[in-house]
Amino acid sequence: MTDAFLLEAPREDAPGIIDDLLKRALLAGSSDVHLLPQEQGLLVRIRVDGVLHDLDEIKEGASLKAISRVKVLAGLDVADHQKAQDGRFSFDDVDVRVAVLPTVSGEGLVLRLLRTDSKPPSLTALGLSNAMQMDLERVIARPNGLLLVSGPTGAGKSTTLYAALVDMNRPEVSTVTVEDPVEYRLPRAFQIQVSEKRGLTFPTALRTILRSDPDIVMVGEIRDAVTAKLAIDAALSGHFVLSTLHSDDTIRTLTRLEELGIARYLITTAVSAVLAQRLVRRLCPHCREAYEPVPAERAQLAYEGSLLYRAHGCDECTRGYRGRIGIFELLRMSEEVALAVSREENSEAVAAAGAASGTESLWVDGLRKVEAGLTTISELRRVM
């Protein structure tokens, strides 16, 4: 992967412009393409390894045609320029999700690229420490319970759920997922795509799922109190449930459940573990540069070694980075944590109980990966 994709120019015709932009974005390993309205046309930006890069510009004369081309492909209203719209189309085995944004400068587009032929990773490939992976494997080996994965949008939560499902999805169990969107294809599993237009929401799908003899249930996201209650009930009635929740860390995830109306005694009974995560860019092993950290970095890292690494850039990477790796924080519902939660103690007390049970913070796990030369301290600061 190189920055060469930044130097090419798209063709002038609308189909050619869009096709070339998508090909260049895919060549760069991009997850999203942004077409941002400007005074003189559209600025094209792509997200690679979680970071946006300027790719090109579409001149004013071709910008309207390019937007209309995407709308036609996605089955959207070409004549309406004032309404936000959502659609999708396929391009070279890639599912392209389209969001039309009516801005003050004109219509903009965001295209999310989902590779339909990609396979979910294993737990080992996520970047978990050996001890954390063993703890997580013990959690998902249970016949029932609730595993929550938390973090902001784009933190790789769904990928982690699928890595766990790959480990759990044995021939003797029934697995059902409800997602928006379905990101990977899983053998021997019923996979349901949420559709608001058809009235198929997370709660309605989950109610149906629980009547369909599942052993393992994956709910793409807990967005509301109804879904949270259904997930808790499913975990308490003999199913193993996996889901995601937007929150900053493991302790705030438990707090968020309480805010959604789940009683603390149900949280301690149903929740097996919470895994918080972020994604950091991985240093390119071909061109990373060793350097001697300054005293401030040594103090922050409590680092006694002589060298750390920083990004440089070469033909094998994008500006010194290649791919991403997770940083994690795993909170198991140990006796100490359950007792602190059930006593309605504050977040600090619950965090202390977690630390006593072996929980390490996201920052500590990130620093460990900095010291191992897998990422940089600047990258860790960016995501934290």
XYZ file of C-alpha atoms in Angstrom:
384
model
C 0.000 0.000 0.000
C 1.497 3.339 -0.998
C 0.550 6.980 -1.482
C 0.623 6.501 -5.256
C -3.180 6.502 -5.300
C -3.007 10.197 -4.372
C -1.236 11.056 -7.619
C -3.607 9.581 -10.168
C -6.451 11.520 -11.796
C -9.965 10.222 -12.498
C -11.568 10.286 -15.907
C -13.830 13.166 -16.919
C -17.126 11.300 -17.519
C -19.360 10.752 -14.470
C -19.305 6.908 -14.521
C -15.548 7.004 -15.027
C -15.021 9.467 -12.184
C -16.924 7.358 -9.673
C -15.496 4.024 -10.863
C -11.932 5.338 -10.749
C -12.364 6.910 -7.328
C -13.749 3.674 -5.903
C -10.932 1.632 -7.459
C -8.313 3.978 -6.026
C -9.989 3.930 -2.617
C -10.058 0.124 -2.599
C -6.420 -0.027 -3.725
C -5.528 2.128 -0.721
C -7.466 -0.131 1.651
C -9.982 2.606 2.402
C -13.109 2.087 4.492
C -14.910 5.317 3.501
C -14.964 7.847 0.664
C -16.099 11.428 1.384
C -17.237 13.769 -1.395
C -17.206 17.147 0.344
C -18.846 20.133 -1.426
C -16.562 23.130 -2.008
C -16.904 26.403 -3.917
C -15.220 24.936 -6.983
C -16.618 21.395 -6.916
C -16.060 18.384 -4.630
C -13.098 17.549 -2.438
C -12.567 13.769 -2.397
C -11.222 12.311 0.849
C -10.658 8.694 1.851
C -10.303 7.091 5.263
C -7.387 4.655 5.537
C -6.688 2.913 8.855
C -9.083 5.308 10.575
C -7.464 8.536 9.283
C -8.764 10.771 6.479
C -6.534 11.727 3.523
C -7.270 14.166 0.694
C -7.402 12.127 -2.505
C -8.493 14.421 -5.330
C -10.885 17.144 -6.473
C -13.838 16.870 -8.833
C -14.280 20.128 -10.712
C -17.557 22.022 -10.578
C -18.592 21.024 -14.093
C -18.426 17.303 -13.264
C -19.468 17.317 -9.591
C -23.250 17.354 -10.142
C -22.968 14.528 -12.667
C -20.833 12.504 -10.253
C -23.357 12.928 -7.430
C -26.234 12.023 -9.750
C -24.326 8.916 -10.859
C -24.014 7.701 -7.254
C -27.678 8.450 -6.572
C -28.758 6.445 -9.613
C -26.589 3.488 -8.567
C -28.011 3.636 -5.024
C -31.628 3.962 -6.173
C -32.075 7.431 -4.657
C -34.095 10.474 -5.742
C -31.862 12.328 -8.203
C -34.121 15.397 -8.340
C -34.273 16.030 -4.585
C -31.273 18.094 -3.423
C -32.652 19.186 -0.026
C -33.234 15.854 1.733
C -30.844 13.494 3.473
C -30.977 10.089 1.779
C -29.525 6.621 2.351
C -28.967 3.842 -0.163
C -26.578 1.157 -1.321
C -25.117 -0.518 -4.394
C -22.477 -3.120 -5.254
C -19.115 -2.483 -6.884
C -16.497 -5.193 -7.544
C -17.660 -7.481 -4.693
C -17.913 -4.469 -2.387
C -21.136 -3.345 -0.711
C -21.215 0.465 -0.950
C -23.436 2.216 1.623
C -24.362 5.745 0.530
C -25.319 8.695 2.736
C -26.390 11.932 0.989
C -25.862 15.053 3.100
C -27.534 18.355 2.060
C -24.988 20.908 3.349
C -24.948 24.718 3.116
C -22.422 24.383 0.273
C -24.394 21.793 -1.678
C -24.892 18.044 -1.593
C -22.174 15.887 -0.144
C -21.759 12.122 -0.097
C -20.208 9.572 2.228
C -19.629 6.109 0.770
C -18.862 3.289 3.212
C -17.058 0.363 1.591
C -17.868 -3.080 2.996
C -16.014 -5.973 1.399
C -18.475 -8.837 1.057
C -15.755 -11.432 0.453
C -13.783 -10.617 3.613
C -13.531 -13.142 6.416
C -13.703 -12.374 10.149
C -10.386 -12.582 12.007
C -9.536 -14.962 14.815
C -9.260 -13.825 18.419
C -5.494 -14.201 18.120
C -5.361 -11.689 15.249
C -7.084 -8.918 17.236
C -4.051 -8.004 19.337
C -5.246 -9.201 22.743
C -2.571 -10.018 25.285
C -2.195 -13.726 26.034
C -3.739 -13.359 29.489
C -6.661 -11.277 28.195
C -7.355 -13.695 25.351
C -7.420 -16.644 27.769
C -9.841 -14.764 30.029
C -12.077 -13.914 27.069
C -12.020 -17.518 25.837
C -13.192 -18.660 29.275
C -16.044 -16.137 29.133
C -17.338 -17.237 25.716
C -17.028 -20.922 26.641
C -19.955 -20.505 29.029
C -23.396 -21.747 27.924
C -25.129 -18.488 28.840
C -24.381 -14.883 29.747
C -23.856 -11.510 28.052
C -20.598 -10.244 26.529
C -20.616 -6.536 25.720
C -18.010 -4.855 23.508
C -17.838 -1.089 23.935
C -16.130 1.826 22.249
C -16.826 4.671 19.819
C -17.929 4.285 16.208
C -15.142 2.766 14.107
C -13.392 1.066 17.025
C -13.753 -2.414 15.505
C -16.450 -3.663 17.884
C -18.324 -5.755 15.304
C -15.077 -7.349 14.121
C -14.331 -8.418 17.695
C -17.812 -9.917 18.047
C -17.248 -11.927 14.883
C -13.851 -13.125 16.072
C -15.586 -14.465 19.177
C -18.379 -15.996 17.079
C -15.854 -17.834 14.894
C -14.531 -19.460 18.065
C -18.043 -20.251 19.370
C -19.841 -21.264 16.162
C -19.526 -25.035 16.447
C -21.662 -27.524 14.468
C -23.624 -28.525 17.574
C -24.940 -25.021 18.348
C -27.444 -22.716 16.655
C -26.189 -19.173 16.026
C -28.407 -16.235 15.064
C -27.252 -12.662 14.397
C -29.209 -9.440 13.881
C -27.108 -6.593 12.471
C -27.096 -3.271 10.675
C -25.350 -3.995 8.380
C -24.325 -7.673 8.167
C -20.554 -7.245 7.893
C -19.319 -10.828 7.497
C -20.830 -14.105 6.322
C -20.779 -16.779 9.020
C -21.220 -20.493 8.147
C -24.115 -22.355 9.801
C -25.693 -19.150 11.124
C -28.977 -17.315 10.563
C -28.015 -13.705 9.800
C -30.700 -11.012 9.815
C -30.340 -7.540 8.313
C -32.191 -4.795 10.202
C -34.547 -2.761 7.985
C -36.417 0.188 9.482
C -38.462 0.528 6.280
C -39.798 -3.018 6.671
C -40.354 -2.628 10.392
C -37.537 -5.064 11.187
C -35.784 -3.347 14.088
C -33.391 -4.774 16.668
C -36.203 -5.327 19.217
C -38.626 -6.959 16.748
C -35.926 -9.186 15.286
C -34.653 -10.152 18.742
C -38.124 -11.162 19.906
C -38.436 -13.450 16.869
C -34.932 -14.840 17.354
C -35.658 -15.894 20.928
C -38.534 -18.053 19.645
C -36.312 -19.779 17.071
C -34.301 -22.157 19.298
C -30.931 -20.315 19.343
C -27.933 -21.158 21.526
C -25.886 -18.066 20.611
C -27.377 -14.681 19.782
C -25.413 -11.739 18.411
C -27.139 -8.340 18.513
C -25.198 -5.807 16.449
C -25.871 -2.920 18.810
C -27.882 -2.114 21.917
C -29.419 1.240 21.035
C -32.364 1.548 23.400
C -33.939 0.320 26.622
C -36.120 -2.286 24.896
C -33.159 -3.975 23.188
C -31.141 -3.843 26.424
C -33.908 -5.580 28.381
C -34.381 -8.246 25.709
C -30.623 -8.945 25.637
C -30.529 -9.254 29.446
C -33.585 -11.539 29.461
C -32.026 -13.729 26.760
C -28.789 -14.071 28.733
C -30.749 -15.018 31.854
C -32.827 -17.629 30.035
C -30.021 -19.913 28.890
C -28.590 -18.152 25.817
C -25.152 -16.664 25.261
C -25.601 -13.139 23.937
C -22.988 -10.878 22.346
C -23.584 -7.219 21.602
C -22.015 -3.756 21.409
C -22.698 -0.555 23.290
C -21.314 2.942 22.743
C -19.340 4.016 25.821
C -15.816 5.116 26.727
C -14.678 2.194 28.857
C -15.856 -0.902 30.707
C -17.111 0.863 33.848
C -19.127 3.404 31.846
C -20.674 0.489 29.944
C -22.185 -0.829 33.158
C -23.368 2.691 33.979
C -24.918 2.975 30.520
C -26.918 -0.225 31.093
C -28.264 1.248 34.299
C -29.214 4.434 32.421
C -31.176 2.226 30.004
C -33.270 0.967 32.907
C -31.479 -2.282 33.783
C -31.415 -2.928 37.523
C -28.002 -3.503 39.075
C -28.898 -6.989 40.314
C -29.775 -7.967 36.721
C -26.501 -6.496 35.450
C -24.436 -8.540 37.908
C -26.401 -11.703 37.115
C -26.529 -11.462 33.318
C -23.308 -9.712 32.253
C -20.338 -12.074 31.998
C -17.785 -9.497 30.854
C -17.297 -6.139 29.153
C -14.518 -5.571 26.615
C -13.698 -1.930 25.790
C -11.519 -1.219 22.791
C -9.959 1.266 20.381
C -8.041 0.823 17.134
C -4.585 2.333 16.632
C -2.582 2.365 13.433
C 0.139 -0.278 13.311
C 3.674 0.871 12.537
C 5.044 -0.386 9.231
C 7.728 -2.962 10.092
C 9.657 -2.107 6.903
C 10.332 1.557 7.618
C 9.696 2.308 11.293
C 12.445 4.396 12.826
C 14.039 3.742 16.196
C 14.679 6.775 18.393
C 15.665 7.559 21.944
C 12.656 8.864 23.897
C 12.906 12.219 25.639
C 12.641 12.291 29.449
C 8.968 13.317 29.349
C 8.105 10.248 27.266
C 10.127 8.007 29.573
C 8.262 9.368 32.567
C 4.871 8.942 30.934
C 5.618 5.421 29.791
C 7.588 4.387 32.874
C 9.930 3.090 30.186
C 13.401 1.880 31.062
C 14.490 0.726 27.601
C 16.750 2.735 25.318
C 14.670 2.939 22.137
C 11.114 3.471 20.879
C 9.810 3.638 17.306
C 8.116 6.273 15.145
C 6.551 6.407 11.680
C 8.584 7.178 8.569
C 6.962 6.025 5.303
C 7.850 3.756 2.390
C 6.339 1.972 -0.620
C 4.905 -0.731 1.649
C 2.721 1.542 3.788
C 0.654 4.720 4.065
C 2.829 7.392 5.701
C 4.531 5.036 8.079
C 1.567 2.903 9.085
C 0.108 -0.303 7.712
C -3.111 -1.728 9.113
C -4.443 -1.358 12.631
C -4.286 -3.206 15.915
C -6.646 -3.134 18.885
C -6.020 -1.898 22.393
C -8.300 -3.458 24.981
C -9.664 -3.382 28.511
C -11.451 -6.500 29.785
C -13.661 -6.354 32.864
C -14.934 -9.744 34.030
C -17.933 -9.879 36.360
C -15.888 -11.304 39.223
C -17.236 -11.622 42.741
C -15.456 -8.384 43.700
C -16.923 -6.440 40.764
C -20.422 -7.889 41.253
C -20.322 -6.971 44.931
C -19.248 -3.381 44.180
C -21.992 -3.000 41.550
C -24.738 -4.560 43.702
C -23.811 -2.296 46.619
C -24.411 0.659 44.278
C -20.907 1.933 44.863
C -19.537 4.697 42.613
C -17.550 4.169 39.406
C -14.201 4.561 41.173
C -15.043 1.749 43.597
C -16.179 -0.533 40.768
C -12.987 0.269 38.840
C -10.910 -0.551 41.926
C -12.710 -3.892 42.234
C -11.976 -4.556 38.576
C -8.295 -3.729 39.028
C -8.157 -6.102 41.990
C -9.554 -8.798 39.678
C -6.856 -8.166 37.063
C -8.418 -5.517 34.781
C -5.871 -3.250 33.063
C -6.928 0.027 31.468
C -7.000 0.827 27.759
C -4.103 3.234 28.283
C -1.936 0.573 29.948
C -2.600 -1.912 27.126
C -1.811 0.823 24.586
C 1.475 1.692 26.300
C 2.445 -1.964 26.195
C 1.984 -1.933 22.400
C 4.003 1.306 22.120
C 6.868 -0.291 24.040
C 6.674 -3.348 21.753
C 7.131 -1.120 18.683
C 3.669 -1.927 17.303
C 2.444 1.678 17.367
C 3.534 5.154 18.495
C 2.816 7.282 21.531
C 1.379 9.985 19.253
C -1.041 7.458 17.755
C -2.094 6.309 21.212
C -2.785 9.917 22.227
C -4.819 10.446 19.044
C -7.313 7.678 19.787
C -7.423 8.168 23.565
